[in-house]
XYZ file of C-alpha atoms in Angstrom:
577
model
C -30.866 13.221 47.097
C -29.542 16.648 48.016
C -25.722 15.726 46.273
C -24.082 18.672 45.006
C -25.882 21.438 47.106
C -22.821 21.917 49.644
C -20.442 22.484 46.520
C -22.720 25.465 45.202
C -22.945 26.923 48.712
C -26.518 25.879 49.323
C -27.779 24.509 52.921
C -29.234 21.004 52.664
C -30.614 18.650 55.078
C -27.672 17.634 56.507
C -27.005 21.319 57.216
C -30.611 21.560 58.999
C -30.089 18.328 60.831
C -26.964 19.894 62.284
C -28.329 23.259 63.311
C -31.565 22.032 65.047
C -29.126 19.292 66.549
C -27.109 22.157 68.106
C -29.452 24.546 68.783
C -31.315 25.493 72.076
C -34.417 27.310 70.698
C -35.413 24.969 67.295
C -38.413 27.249 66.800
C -36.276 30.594 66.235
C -33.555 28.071 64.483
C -36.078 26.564 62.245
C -37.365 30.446 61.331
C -33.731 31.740 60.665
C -33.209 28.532 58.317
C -36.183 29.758 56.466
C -35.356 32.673 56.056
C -31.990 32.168 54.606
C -32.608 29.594 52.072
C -36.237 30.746 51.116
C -37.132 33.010 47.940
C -35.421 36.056 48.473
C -38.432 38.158 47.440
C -39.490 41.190 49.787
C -43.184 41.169 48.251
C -43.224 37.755 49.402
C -42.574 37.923 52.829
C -46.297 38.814 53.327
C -48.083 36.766 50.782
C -46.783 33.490 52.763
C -48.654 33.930 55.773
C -52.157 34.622 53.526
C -51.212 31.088 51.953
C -50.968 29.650 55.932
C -54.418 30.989 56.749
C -55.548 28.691 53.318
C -53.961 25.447 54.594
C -51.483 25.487 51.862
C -48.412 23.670 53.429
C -44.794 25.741 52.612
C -43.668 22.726 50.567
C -46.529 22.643 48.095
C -46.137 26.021 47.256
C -41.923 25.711 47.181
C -42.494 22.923 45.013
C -44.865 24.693 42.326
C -42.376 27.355 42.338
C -39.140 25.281 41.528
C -41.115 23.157 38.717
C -42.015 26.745 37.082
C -38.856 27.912 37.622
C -36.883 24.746 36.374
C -39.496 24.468 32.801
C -38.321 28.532 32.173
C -34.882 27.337 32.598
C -35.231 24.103 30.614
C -36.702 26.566 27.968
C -33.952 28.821 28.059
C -31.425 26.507 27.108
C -33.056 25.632 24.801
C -33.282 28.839 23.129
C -29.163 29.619 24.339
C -28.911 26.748 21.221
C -30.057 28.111 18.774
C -29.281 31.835 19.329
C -26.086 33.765 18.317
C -23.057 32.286 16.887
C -21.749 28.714 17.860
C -18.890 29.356 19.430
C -20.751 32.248 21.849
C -23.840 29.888 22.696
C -21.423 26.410 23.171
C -19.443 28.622 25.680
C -22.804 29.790 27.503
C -23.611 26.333 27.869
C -20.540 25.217 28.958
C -20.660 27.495 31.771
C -23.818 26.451 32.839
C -22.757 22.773 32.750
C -19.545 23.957 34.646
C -22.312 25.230 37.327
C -25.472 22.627 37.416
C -23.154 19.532 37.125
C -22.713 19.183 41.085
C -26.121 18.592 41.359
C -26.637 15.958 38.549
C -27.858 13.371 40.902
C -30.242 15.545 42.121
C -33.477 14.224 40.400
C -35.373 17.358 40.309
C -32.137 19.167 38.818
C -31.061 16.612 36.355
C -33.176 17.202 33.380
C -31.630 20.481 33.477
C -28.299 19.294 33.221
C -29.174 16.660 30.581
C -30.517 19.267 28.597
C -27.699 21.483 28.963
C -25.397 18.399 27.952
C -27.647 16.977 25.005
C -27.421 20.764 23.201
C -23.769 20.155 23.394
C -21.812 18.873 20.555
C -18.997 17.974 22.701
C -19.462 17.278 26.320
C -16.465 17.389 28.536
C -14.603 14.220 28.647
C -14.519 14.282 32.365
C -18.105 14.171 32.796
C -18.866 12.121 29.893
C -16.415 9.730 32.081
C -18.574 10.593 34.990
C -21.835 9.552 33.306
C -20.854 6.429 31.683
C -19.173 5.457 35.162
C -23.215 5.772 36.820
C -25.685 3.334 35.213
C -28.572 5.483 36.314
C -27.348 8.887 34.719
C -26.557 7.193 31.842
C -29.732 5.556 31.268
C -31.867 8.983 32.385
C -29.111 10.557 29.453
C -30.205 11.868 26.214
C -29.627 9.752 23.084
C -27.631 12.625 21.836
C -24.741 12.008 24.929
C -25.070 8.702 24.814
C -23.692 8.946 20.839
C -20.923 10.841 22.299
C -20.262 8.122 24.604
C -20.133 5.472 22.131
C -18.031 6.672 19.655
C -14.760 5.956 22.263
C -16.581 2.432 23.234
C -17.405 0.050 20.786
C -18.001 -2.477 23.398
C -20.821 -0.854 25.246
C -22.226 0.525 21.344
C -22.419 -2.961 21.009
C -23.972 -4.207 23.803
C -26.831 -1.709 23.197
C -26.980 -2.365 19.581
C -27.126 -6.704 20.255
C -30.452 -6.799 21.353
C -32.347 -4.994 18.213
C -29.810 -7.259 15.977
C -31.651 -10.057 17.936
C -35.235 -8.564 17.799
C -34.560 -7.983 13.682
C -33.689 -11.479 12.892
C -36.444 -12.619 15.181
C -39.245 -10.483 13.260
C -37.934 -11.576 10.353
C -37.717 -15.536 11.136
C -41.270 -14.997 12.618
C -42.174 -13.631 9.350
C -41.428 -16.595 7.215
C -42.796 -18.858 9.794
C -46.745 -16.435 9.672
C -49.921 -18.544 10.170
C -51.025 -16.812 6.911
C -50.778 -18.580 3.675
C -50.960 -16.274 0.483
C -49.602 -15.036 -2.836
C -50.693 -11.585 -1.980
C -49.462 -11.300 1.111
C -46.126 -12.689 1.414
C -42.485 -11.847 3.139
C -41.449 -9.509 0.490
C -45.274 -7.801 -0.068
C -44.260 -4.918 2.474
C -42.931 -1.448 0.113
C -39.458 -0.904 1.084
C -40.294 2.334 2.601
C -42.622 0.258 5.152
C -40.079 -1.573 6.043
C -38.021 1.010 7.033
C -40.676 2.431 9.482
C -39.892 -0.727 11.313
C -39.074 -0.324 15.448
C -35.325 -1.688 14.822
C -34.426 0.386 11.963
C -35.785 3.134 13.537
C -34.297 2.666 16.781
C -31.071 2.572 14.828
C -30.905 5.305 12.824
C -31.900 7.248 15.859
C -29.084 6.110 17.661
C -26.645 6.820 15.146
C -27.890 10.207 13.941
C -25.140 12.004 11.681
C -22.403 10.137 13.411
C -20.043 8.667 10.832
C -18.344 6.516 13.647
C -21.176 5.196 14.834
C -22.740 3.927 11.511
C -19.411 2.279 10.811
C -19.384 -0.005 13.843
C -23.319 -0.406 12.709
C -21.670 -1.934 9.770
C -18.460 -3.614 10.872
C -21.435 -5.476 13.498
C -23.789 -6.634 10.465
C -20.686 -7.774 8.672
C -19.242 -9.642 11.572
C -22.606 -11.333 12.276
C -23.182 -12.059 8.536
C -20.295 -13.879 8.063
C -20.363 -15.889 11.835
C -24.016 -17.103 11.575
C -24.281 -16.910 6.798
C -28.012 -15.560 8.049
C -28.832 -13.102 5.140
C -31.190 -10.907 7.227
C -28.220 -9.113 8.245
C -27.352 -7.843 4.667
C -31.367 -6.794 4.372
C -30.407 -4.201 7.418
C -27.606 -3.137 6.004
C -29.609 -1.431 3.042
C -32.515 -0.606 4.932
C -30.738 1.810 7.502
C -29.061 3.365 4.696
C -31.829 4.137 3.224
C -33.333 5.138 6.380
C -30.717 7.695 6.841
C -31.202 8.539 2.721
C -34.701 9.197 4.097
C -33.845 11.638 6.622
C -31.432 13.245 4.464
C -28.891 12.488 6.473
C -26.024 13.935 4.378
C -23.373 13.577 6.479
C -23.415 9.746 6.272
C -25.330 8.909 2.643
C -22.575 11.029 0.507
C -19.251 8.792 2.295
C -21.165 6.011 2.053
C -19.909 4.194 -1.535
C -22.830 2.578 -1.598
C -25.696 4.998 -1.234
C -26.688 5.600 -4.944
C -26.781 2.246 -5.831
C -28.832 1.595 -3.268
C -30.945 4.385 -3.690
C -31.338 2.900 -7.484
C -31.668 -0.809 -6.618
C -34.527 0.252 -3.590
C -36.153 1.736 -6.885
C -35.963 -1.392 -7.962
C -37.079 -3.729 -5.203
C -40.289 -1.173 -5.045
C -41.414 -1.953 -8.107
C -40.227 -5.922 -7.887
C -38.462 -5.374 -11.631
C -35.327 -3.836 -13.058
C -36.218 -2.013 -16.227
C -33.433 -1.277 -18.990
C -33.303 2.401 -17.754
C -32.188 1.393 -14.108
C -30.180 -1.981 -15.383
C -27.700 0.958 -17.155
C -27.573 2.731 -14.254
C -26.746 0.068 -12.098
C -24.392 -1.204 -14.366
C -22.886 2.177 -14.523
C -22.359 1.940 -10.669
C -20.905 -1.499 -11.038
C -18.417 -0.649 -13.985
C -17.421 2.485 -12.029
C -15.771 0.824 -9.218
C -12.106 1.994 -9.769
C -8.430 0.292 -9.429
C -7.455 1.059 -5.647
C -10.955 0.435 -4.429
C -12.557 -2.513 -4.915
C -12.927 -3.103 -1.202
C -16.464 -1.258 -2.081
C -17.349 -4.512 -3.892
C -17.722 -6.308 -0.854
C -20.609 -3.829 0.576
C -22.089 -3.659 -2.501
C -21.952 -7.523 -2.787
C -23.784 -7.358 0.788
C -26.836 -5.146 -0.476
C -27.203 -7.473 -3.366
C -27.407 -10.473 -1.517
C -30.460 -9.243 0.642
C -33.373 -11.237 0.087
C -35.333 -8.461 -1.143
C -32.811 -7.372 -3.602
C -32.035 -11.380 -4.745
C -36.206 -11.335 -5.291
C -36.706 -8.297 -7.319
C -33.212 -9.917 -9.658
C -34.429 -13.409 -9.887
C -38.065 -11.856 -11.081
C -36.386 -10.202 -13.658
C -34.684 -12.597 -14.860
C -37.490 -15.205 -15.061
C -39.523 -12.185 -16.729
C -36.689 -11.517 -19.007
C -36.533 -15.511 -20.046
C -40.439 -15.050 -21.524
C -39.448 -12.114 -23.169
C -36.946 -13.945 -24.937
C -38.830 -16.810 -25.529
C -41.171 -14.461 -27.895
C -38.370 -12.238 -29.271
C -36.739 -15.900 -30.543
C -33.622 -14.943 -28.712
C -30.668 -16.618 -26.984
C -29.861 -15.638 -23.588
C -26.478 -14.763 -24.599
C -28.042 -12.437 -27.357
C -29.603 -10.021 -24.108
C -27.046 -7.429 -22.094
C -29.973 -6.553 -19.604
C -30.444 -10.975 -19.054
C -26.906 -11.386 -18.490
C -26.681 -7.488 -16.174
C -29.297 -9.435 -14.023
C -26.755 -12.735 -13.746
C -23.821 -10.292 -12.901
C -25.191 -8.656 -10.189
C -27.390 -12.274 -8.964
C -23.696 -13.657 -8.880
C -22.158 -10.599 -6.829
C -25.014 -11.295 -4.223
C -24.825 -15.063 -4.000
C -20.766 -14.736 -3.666
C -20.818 -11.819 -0.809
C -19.970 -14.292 1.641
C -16.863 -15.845 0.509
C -15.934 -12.321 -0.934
C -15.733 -11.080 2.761
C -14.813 -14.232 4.188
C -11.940 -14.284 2.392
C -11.101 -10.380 1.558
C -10.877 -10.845 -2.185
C -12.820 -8.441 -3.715
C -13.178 -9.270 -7.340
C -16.218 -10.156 -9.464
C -17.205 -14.067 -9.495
C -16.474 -15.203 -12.912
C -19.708 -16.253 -14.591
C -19.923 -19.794 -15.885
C -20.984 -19.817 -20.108
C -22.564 -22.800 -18.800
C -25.279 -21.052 -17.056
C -25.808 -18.823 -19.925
C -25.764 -21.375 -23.495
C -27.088 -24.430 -21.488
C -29.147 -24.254 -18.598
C -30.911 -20.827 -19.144
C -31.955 -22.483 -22.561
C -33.295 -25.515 -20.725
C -35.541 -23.135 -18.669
C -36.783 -21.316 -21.847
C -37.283 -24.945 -23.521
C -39.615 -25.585 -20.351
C -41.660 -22.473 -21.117
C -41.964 -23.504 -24.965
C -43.201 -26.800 -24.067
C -45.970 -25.211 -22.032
C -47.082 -23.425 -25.358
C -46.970 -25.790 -27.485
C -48.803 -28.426 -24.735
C -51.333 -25.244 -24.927
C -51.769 -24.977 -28.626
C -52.211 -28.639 -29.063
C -55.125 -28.719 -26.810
C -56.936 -26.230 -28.744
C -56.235 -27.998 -31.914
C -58.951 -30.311 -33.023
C -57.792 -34.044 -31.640
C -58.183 -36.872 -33.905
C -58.692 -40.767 -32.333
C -55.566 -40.210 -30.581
C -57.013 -38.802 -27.741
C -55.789 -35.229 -25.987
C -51.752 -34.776 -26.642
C -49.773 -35.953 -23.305
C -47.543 -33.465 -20.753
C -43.834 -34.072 -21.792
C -42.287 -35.707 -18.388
C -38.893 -36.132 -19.722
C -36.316 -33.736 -17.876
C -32.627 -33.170 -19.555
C -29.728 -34.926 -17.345
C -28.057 -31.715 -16.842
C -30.756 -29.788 -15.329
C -30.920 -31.708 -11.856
C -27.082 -31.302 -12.134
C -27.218 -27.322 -12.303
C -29.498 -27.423 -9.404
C -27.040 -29.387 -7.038
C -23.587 -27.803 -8.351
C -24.415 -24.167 -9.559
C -25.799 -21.321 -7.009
C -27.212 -18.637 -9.928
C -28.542 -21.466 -11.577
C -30.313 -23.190 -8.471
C -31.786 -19.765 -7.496
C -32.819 -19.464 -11.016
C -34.237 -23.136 -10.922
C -36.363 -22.604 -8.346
C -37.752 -18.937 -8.995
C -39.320 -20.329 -12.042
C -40.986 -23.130 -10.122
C -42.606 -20.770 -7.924
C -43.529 -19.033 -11.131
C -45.709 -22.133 -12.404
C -46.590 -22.628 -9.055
C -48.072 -19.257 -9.447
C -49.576 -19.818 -12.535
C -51.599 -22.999 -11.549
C -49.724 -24.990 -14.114
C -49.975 -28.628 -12.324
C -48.209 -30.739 -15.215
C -44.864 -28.488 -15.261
C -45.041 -28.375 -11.232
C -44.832 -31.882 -11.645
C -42.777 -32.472 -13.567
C -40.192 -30.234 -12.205
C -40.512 -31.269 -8.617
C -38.416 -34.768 -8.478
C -35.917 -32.229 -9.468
C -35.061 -30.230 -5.974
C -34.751 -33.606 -4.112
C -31.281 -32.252 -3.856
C -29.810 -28.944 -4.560
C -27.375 -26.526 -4.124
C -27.258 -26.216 0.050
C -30.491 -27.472 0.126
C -31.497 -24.351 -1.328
C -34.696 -25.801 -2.078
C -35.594 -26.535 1.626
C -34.675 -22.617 2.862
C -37.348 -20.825 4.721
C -37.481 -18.086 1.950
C -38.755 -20.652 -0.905
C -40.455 -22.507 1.473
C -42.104 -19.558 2.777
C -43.240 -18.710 -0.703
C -43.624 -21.964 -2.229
C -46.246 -23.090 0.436
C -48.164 -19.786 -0.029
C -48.328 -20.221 -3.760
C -49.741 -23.763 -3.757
C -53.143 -21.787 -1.994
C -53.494 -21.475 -5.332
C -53.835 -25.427 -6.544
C -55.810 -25.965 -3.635
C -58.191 -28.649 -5.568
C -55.291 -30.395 -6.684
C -54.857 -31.609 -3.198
C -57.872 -34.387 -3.410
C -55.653 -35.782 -5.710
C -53.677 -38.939 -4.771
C -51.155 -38.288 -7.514
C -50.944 -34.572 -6.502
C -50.487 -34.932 -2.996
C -47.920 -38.134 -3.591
C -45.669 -36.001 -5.411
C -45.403 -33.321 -3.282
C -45.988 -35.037 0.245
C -43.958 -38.326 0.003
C -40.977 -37.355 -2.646
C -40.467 -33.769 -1.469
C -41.703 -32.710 1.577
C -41.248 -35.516 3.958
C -38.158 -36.854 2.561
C -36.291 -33.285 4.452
C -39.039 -33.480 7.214
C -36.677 -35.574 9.789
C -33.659 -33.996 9.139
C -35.055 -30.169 8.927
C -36.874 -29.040 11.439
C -37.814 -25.793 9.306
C -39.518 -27.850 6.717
C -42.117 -29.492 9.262
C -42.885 -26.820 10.123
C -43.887 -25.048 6.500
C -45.349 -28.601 5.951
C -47.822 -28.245 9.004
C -48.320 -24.326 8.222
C -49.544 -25.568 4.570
C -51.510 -28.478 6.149
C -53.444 -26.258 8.900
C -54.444 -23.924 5.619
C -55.456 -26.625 3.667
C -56.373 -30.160 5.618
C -60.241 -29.656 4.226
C -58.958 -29.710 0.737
C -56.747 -33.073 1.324
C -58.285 -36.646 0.764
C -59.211 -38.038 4.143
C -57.208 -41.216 3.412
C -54.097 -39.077 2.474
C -54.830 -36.862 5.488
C -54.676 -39.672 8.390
C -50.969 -40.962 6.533
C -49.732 -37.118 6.836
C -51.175 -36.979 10.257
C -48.981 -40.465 11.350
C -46.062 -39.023 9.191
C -45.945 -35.579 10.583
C -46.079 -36.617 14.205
C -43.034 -34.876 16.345
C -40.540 -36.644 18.036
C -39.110 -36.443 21.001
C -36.601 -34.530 20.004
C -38.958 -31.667 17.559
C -38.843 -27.699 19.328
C -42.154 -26.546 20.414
C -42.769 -24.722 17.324
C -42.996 -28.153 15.431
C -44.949 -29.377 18.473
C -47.623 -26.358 18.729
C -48.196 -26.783 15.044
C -49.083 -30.391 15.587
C -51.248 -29.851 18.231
C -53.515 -26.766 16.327
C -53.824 -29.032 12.763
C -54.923 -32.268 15.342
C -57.424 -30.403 17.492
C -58.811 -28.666 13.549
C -59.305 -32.678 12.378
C -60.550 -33.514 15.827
C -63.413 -30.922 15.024
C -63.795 -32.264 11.572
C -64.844 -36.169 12.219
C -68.411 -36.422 12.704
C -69.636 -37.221 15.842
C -71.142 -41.193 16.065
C -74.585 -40.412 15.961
C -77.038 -42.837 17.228
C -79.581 -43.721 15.174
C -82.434 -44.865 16.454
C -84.756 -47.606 14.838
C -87.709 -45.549 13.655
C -90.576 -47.151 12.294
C -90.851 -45.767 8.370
C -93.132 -43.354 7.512
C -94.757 -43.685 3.786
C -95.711 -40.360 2.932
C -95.829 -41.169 -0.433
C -99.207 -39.632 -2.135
C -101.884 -42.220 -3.270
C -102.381 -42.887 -7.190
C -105.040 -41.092 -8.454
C -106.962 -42.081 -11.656
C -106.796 -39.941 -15.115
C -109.439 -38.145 -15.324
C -111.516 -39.422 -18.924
C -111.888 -36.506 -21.563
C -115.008 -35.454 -22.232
């Protein structure tokens, strides 16, 4: 407790143990020890006995004196700071590290000393050693130190940056996974800028403050764990603590960082869920400017495309782009913002392999994509029109005009071999989902039995296909309905993915009252957990059974009442007069 007082010349304890240990009169010992190591004021000397006469014991007032003294002192480093010139102030504090430092242990000392050290830009290596060496000076440490620390050790950096990597991918699992079903409220409904205020990203930037170091390990971490565990969360970080720091006008990092105004542009972008020609050419212009010599920067910039968010706001676009082409009468080859979109949808679906394997060139995009399968999507949407038109048209004997069912070979094909077009694929179900449009849902849906890693059974389209079919809610008293989507799609992936059980039960618990009872009790049997299901799957269970529980009526007993004819007796017409 007292560490550090012997090396400034100061008596301690130990010192008072030793003279009342070797003295003969402790009274007169006790006195002169007093009067050595008390305040050195003459004006005080009589005050002290007035303060005896109140009851107020010596330590009390001691005590009030030191925590004044030590919050004029903490005070006046602070304002040694940010007075003078640098070099004058940095060797003031210096100094007064040199001096306090001894006594750093010293609990009622140390927040001077961390003060001292945190308006330091560069603490002493020796102490810095000193500190990191003691876990309980460097937790009490300021933030500022501890950056100073962790620029020389990656290892420790990373041990204190691990657990918010974990807490990030957790939030944003338990996102996907929300009791709440809805179109409005979704994963990506949250402004970028919201998402930013988040504790992690936050807690990040803070550590990192206008190190340049530090922010690279920050990166090299979220690259690393992208590539071990494919988990695209990681990449979502990535651009939202860069523009975190963009926020805080951190300059020091956002103008060496190649990436920063593209994703200053494509956060534009993400805000407003659609990429307009204006910020397509700028994009482009970021994309095109990537020079010979430095197309490692492709690989970042690959990693901020593929972040949900900014695969969302593309894959939007592009759907919004194939209607606008649909009424324009145009190919998709005919429109350089439609085939922009593809680019940079390709550069974000390929960042993995482009770090995994360190070649940093541009996918090549397949003319496939582009003359056959976008087509096919836009044929969808004219069918839909012209299934439209025909039922306002006056019908003959024929009867109303039937859905077309028939789906082109190739199209479940491009699901299961081609990424862009998969992604596509299934972006534009979610859009008829959206729309209510039953027949085309459909019809569509025998489709993503099998695609592209099973992109149809990921957590993000689950997420959001689940919440859009709140919207068809009737359609589930239908047997055909409910067939479709229950037996051919959902519960075909239930036993081998865990993940889609449990959007299956999240959908179920929102909507059970809408589903036939018939239908209801075969989903019940069907959706029962093994032995082998996690406890999410299991708690899931357990809240839609005890919700059906509560919705069979209870036997009621019905006792045999004698009937009671209330009915009113005939009376005659009355004769006119």
């Amino acid at each position: 407790m007292f560490a550090g007082l012997q090396e400034l010349g100061v008596a301690n304890g130990e010192d008072l143990k030793e003279t009342l240990t070797n003295c003969t009169e402790p009274l007169k010992a006790i006195e002169q020890f007093q009067t050595e190591n008390g305040i050195l004021l003459p004006s005080l000397q009589s005050a002290l006995p007035f303060l005896d006469l109140h009851g107020t014991p010596r330590l009390e007032f001691h005590q009030s004196v030191f925590d004044e003294l030590r919050e004029k002192l903490l005070e006046r480093v602070s304002a040694i700071a940010s007075e003078g010139k640098a070099e004058e102030r940095y060797k003031k504090l210096e100094d007064l590290l040199e001096k306090s430092f001894p006594l750093v242990k010293m609990p009622s000392i140390q927040p001077v000393v961390m003060c001292v050290m945190k308006h330091l830009p560069k603490v002493p290596e020796k102490k810095l050693k000193l500190v990191m060496a003691d876990k309980d000076l460097y937790k009490a440490c300021a933030v500022e130190v501890k950056r100073q620390i962790w620029q020389d050790n990656q290892a420790l950096f990373g041990d204190e940056v691990s657990p918010l990597l974990k807490q990030y991918i957790l939030e944003k699992e338990n996102t996907l996974f929300s009791s709440d079903l809805s179109v409005l409220h979704n994963f990506f409904s949250p402004s970028p800028k919201m998402r930013r205020q988040g504790e992690v990203v936050q807690k990040l930037t803070q550590m990192i403050g206008k190190n340049v170091k530090l922010y690279d390990m920050v990166l090299q971490f979220l690259r690393t764990l992208f590539l071990r565990t494919r988990n695209v969360h990681y990449c979502t970080l990535r651009a939202e603590l860069l523009m975190s720091l963009h926020d805080l006008d951190i300059s020091e990092i956002c103008t060496v960082d190649p990436c920063h105004k593209f994703t200053w542009c494509l956060d534009a972008c993400i805000r407003e869920k659609f990429i307009d020609n204006k910020r397509a050419r700028e994009l482009q212009g970021f994309l095109d400017g990537v020079k010979k010599g430095q197309e490692q920067v492709l690989g970042d910039l690959s990693m901020i495309l593929c972040d949900p968010f900014a695969i969302n706001t593309l894959a939007l676009s592009t759907i919004r782009h194939l209607q606008e082409l649909i009424g324009q009468d145009l190919l998709p080859r005919e429109s350089p913002n439609l085939l922009l979109l593809l680019r940079m949808l390709s550069l974000g679906q390929g960042a993995w392999d482009m770090i995994d394997s360190q070649i940093f060139k541009e996918p090549k995009m397949e003319v496939d994509l582009i003359t056959r399968f976008l087509p096919t999507l836009m044929s969808f949407g004219v069918d839909d029109y012209t299934f439209t038109v025909d039922q306002k048209l006056p019908s003959e004997d024929k009867g109303p005009p039937p859905y077309p069912s028939a789906i082109p070979e190739m199209f479940p094909k491009f699901l299961l071999e081609h990424r862009i077009a998969c992604e596509i694929g299934l972006y534009y179900l979610l859009h008829i989902t959206k729309q209510r449009n039953k027949n085309a849902l459909l019809r569509l849906l025998p489709s993503l039995a099998e695609t592209f890693n099973d992109l149809a059974f990921s957590d993000i389209f689950l997420h959001l296909f689940t919440g859009n079919l709140t919207l068809l809610a009737d359609e589930f008293a239908q047997e055909e309905f409910c067939s479709s989507l229950f037996d051919n799609f959902f519960l075909a992936a239930c036993s081998r993915k865990e993940n889609v059980h449990r959007h299956v039960l999240r959908l179920l618990l929102h909507l059970h009252h809408k589903v036939a009872p018939a239908q209801l009790e075969t989903l019940q049997k069907s959706l029962e957990p093994t032995k082998q299901s996690g406890e999410a799957v299991k708690e899931l269970y357990s809240q839609l059974s005890e919700k059906l529980q509560l919705r069979k009526p209870s036997p009621a007993q019905v006792a045999d009442a004698p009937s009671m004819d209330l009915s009113l007796p005939t009376v005659p017409t009355p004769t006119p007069l």
